[in-house]
Each structure stands twice: as C-alpha cells, then as structure tokens.
Amino acid sequence: MSYRTRETVVSMNGKKILGTLAIVLLVFFVISQPGRAAMSVRSIGTSLAGAGQSMIDFVTQLVA
C-alpha cells in the first residue's frame, strides 16, 4: 500500500469516526434534553427560513 493510499484510508476512517461521534452526541442530546433539542431545531429552522426569505426578496428586487 502506498503512502497516499494509507493517508486516504486514515482520512476516510477519521471522517467516519467524527460522523459517528456527531450522530451519537446528537441522539444523546435529543434523549437527555428533548425540549431544548426541539427549541434548537426550531431556532435553526427559523434562521434558515429567514435566510431563504432574504434571498427571495433580493432576487425579486433584482428583477423588478
């Protein structure tokens, strides 16, 4: 196995480990504090909706 291949494998394993860890922490957060988790998701959704509306307003003003 060449050096580049080993580096790629280590990088891929690191990404898998970090992804799995993030999912485990997310599940733990939802199980341990469901109300707070729901508020966080609602807040993120509101922020994304606001950003989307801003983009729509920008494009509307651009073509008007």
JSON list of C-alpha atoms in Angstrom, two decimals:
[
{"chain": "A", "resi": 1, "resn": "MET", "atom": "CA", "xyz": [0.00, 0.00, 0.00]},
{"chain": "A", "resi": 2, "resn": "SER", "atom": "CA", "xyz": [1.45, 3.35, -0.99]},
{"chain": "A", "resi": 3, "resn": "TYR", "atom": "CA", "xyz": [1.71, 6.38, 1.31]},
{"chain": "A", "resi": 4, "resn": "ARG", "atom": "CA", "xyz": [-1.09, 8.25, -0.45]},
{"chain": "A", "resi": 5, "resn": "THR", "atom": "CA", "xyz": [-3.42, 5.28, -0.15]},
{"chain": "A", "resi": 6, "resn": "ARG", "atom": "CA", "xyz": [-2.75, 4.97, 3.60]},
{"chain": "A", "resi": 7, "resn": "GLU", "atom": "CA", "xyz": [-3.34, 8.70, 4.05]},
{"chain": "A", "resi": 8, "resn": "THR", "atom": "CA", "xyz": [-6.65, 8.41, 2.21]},
{"chain": "A", "resi": 9, "resn": "VAL", "atom": "CA", "xyz": [-7.71, 5.43, 4.32]},
{"chain": "A", "resi": 10, "resn": "VAL", "atom": "CA", "xyz": [-6.82, 7.24, 7.56]},
{"chain": "A", "resi": 11, "resn": "SER", "atom": "CA", "xyz": [-8.67, 10.32, 6.37]},
{"chain": "A", "resi": 12, "resn": "MET", "atom": "CA", "xyz": [-11.76, 8.28, 5.46]},
{"chain": "A", "resi": 13, "resn": "ASN", "atom": "CA", "xyz": [-11.68, 6.48, 8.82]},
{"chain": "A", "resi": 14, "resn": "GLY", "atom": "CA", "xyz": [-11.33, 9.82, 10.63]},
{"chain": "A", "resi": 15, "resn": "LYS", "atom": "CA", "xyz": [-14.35, 11.20, 8.80]},
{"chain": "A", "resi": 16, "resn": "LYS", "atom": "CA", "xyz": [-16.37, 8.09, 9.68]},
{"chain": "A", "resi": 17, "resn": "ILE", "atom": "CA", "xyz": [-15.37, 8.34, 13.33]},
{"chain": "A", "resi": 18, "resn": "LEU", "atom": "CA", "xyz": [-16.23, 12.05, 13.53]},
{"chain": "A", "resi": 19, "resn": "GLY", "atom": "CA", "xyz": [-19.54, 11.50, 11.74]},
{"chain": "A", "resi": 20, "resn": "THR", "atom": "CA", "xyz": [-20.48, 8.64, 14.04]},
{"chain": "A", "resi": 21, "resn": "LEU", "atom": "CA", "xyz": [-19.48, 10.66, 17.09]},
{"chain": "A", "resi": 22, "resn": "ALA", "atom": "CA", "xyz": [-21.60, 13.61, 15.93]},
{"chain": "A", "resi": 23, "resn": "ILE", "atom": "CA", "xyz": [-24.63, 11.34, 15.45]},
{"chain": "A", "resi": 24, "resn": "VAL", "atom": "CA", "xyz": [-24.14, 9.73, 18.87]},
{"chain": "A", "resi": 25, "resn": "LEU", "atom": "CA", "xyz": [-23.90, 13.13, 20.55]},
{"chain": "A", "resi": 26, "resn": "LEU", "atom": "CA", "xyz": [-26.99, 14.35, 18.70]},
{"chain": "A", "resi": 27, "resn": "VAL", "atom": "CA", "xyz": [-29.01, 11.31, 19.78]},
{"chain": "A", "resi": 28, "resn": "PHE", "atom": "CA", "xyz": [-27.77, 11.72, 23.36]},
{"chain": "A", "resi": 29, "resn": "PHE", "atom": "CA", "xyz": [-28.79, 15.41, 23.32]},
{"chain": "A", "resi": 30, "resn": "VAL", "atom": "CA", "xyz": [-32.27, 14.58, 22.00]},
{"chain": "A", "resi": 31, "resn": "ILE", "atom": "CA", "xyz": [-32.78, 11.79, 24.56]},
{"chain": "A", "resi": 32, "resn": "SER", "atom": "CA", "xyz": [-31.43, 13.71, 27.55]},
{"chain": "A", "resi": 33, "resn": "GLN", "atom": "CA", "xyz": [-32.98, 17.12, 26.77]},
{"chain": "A", "resi": 34, "resn": "PRO", "atom": "CA", "xyz": [-35.78, 16.76, 24.22]},
{"chain": "A", "resi": 35, "resn": "GLY", "atom": "CA", "xyz": [-37.33, 20.18, 24.91]},
{"chain": "A", "resi": 36, "resn": "ARG", "atom": "CA", "xyz": [-34.06, 22.01, 24.45]},
{"chain": "A", "resi": 37, "resn": "ALA", "atom": "CA", "xyz": [-33.27, 19.96, 21.33]},
{"chain": "A", "resi": 38, "resn": "ALA", "atom": "CA", "xyz": [-36.65, 20.89, 19.84]},
{"chain": "A", "resi": 39, "resn": "MET", "atom": "CA", "xyz": [-36.04, 24.57, 20.57]},
{"chain": "A", "resi": 40, "resn": "SER", "atom": "CA", "xyz": [-32.63, 24.36, 18.89]},
{"chain": "A", "resi": 41, "resn": "VAL", "atom": "CA", "xyz": [-34.08, 22.75, 15.78]},
{"chain": "A", "resi": 42, "resn": "ARG", "atom": "CA", "xyz": [-36.90, 25.30, 15.69]},
{"chain": "A", "resi": 43, "resn": "SER", "atom": "CA", "xyz": [-34.37, 28.13, 16.01]},
{"chain": "A", "resi": 44, "resn": "ILE", "atom": "CA", "xyz": [-32.24, 26.73, 13.19]},
{"chain": "A", "resi": 45, "resn": "GLY", "atom": "CA", "xyz": [-35.34, 26.32, 11.03]},
{"chain": "A", "resi": 46, "resn": "THR", "atom": "CA", "xyz": [-36.41, 29.90, 11.70]},
{"chain": "A", "resi": 47, "resn": "SER", "atom": "CA", "xyz": [-32.93, 31.16, 10.78]},
{"chain": "A", "resi": 48, "resn": "LEU", "atom": "CA", "xyz": [-32.90, 29.15, 7.55]},
{"chain": "A", "resi": 49, "resn": "ALA", "atom": "CA", "xyz": [-36.40, 30.38, 6.67]},
{"chain": "A", "resi": 50, "resn": "GLY", "atom": "CA", "xyz": [-35.29, 33.98, 7.27]},
{"chain": "A", "resi": 51, "resn": "ALA", "atom": "CA", "xyz": [-32.22, 33.49, 5.09]},
{"chain": "A", "resi": 52, "resn": "GLY", "atom": "CA", "xyz": [-34.36, 31.95, 2.35]},
{"chain": "A", "resi": 53, "resn": "GLN", "atom": "CA", "xyz": [-36.83, 34.82, 2.52]},
{"chain": "A", "resi": 54, "resn": "SER", "atom": "CA", "xyz": [-33.96, 37.31, 2.28]},
{"chain": "A", "resi": 55, "resn": "MET", "atom": "CA", "xyz": [-32.69, 35.58, -0.86]},
{"chain": "A", "resi": 56, "resn": "ILE", "atom": "CA", "xyz": [-36.19, 35.66, -2.37]},
{"chain": "A", "resi": 57, "resn": "ASP", "atom": "CA", "xyz": [-36.50, 39.37, -1.56]},
{"chain": "A", "resi": 58, "resn": "PHE", "atom": "CA", "xyz": [-33.09, 40.03, -3.13]},
{"chain": "A", "resi": 59, "resn": "VAL", "atom": "CA", "xyz": [-33.94, 38.23, -6.37]},
{"chain": "A", "resi": 60, "resn": "THR", "atom": "CA", "xyz": [-37.37, 39.89, -6.50]},
{"chain": "A", "resi": 61, "resn": "GLN", "atom": "CA", "xyz": [-35.80, 43.33, -6.15]},
{"chain": "A", "resi": 62, "resn": "LEU", "atom": "CA", "xyz": [-33.14, 42.41, -8.69]},
{"chain": "A", "resi": 63, "resn": "VAL", "atom": "CA", "xyz": [-35.61, 41.57, -11.45]},
{"chain": "A", "resi": 64, "resn": "ALA", "atom": "CA", "xyz": [-38.22, 44.19, -10.59]}
]
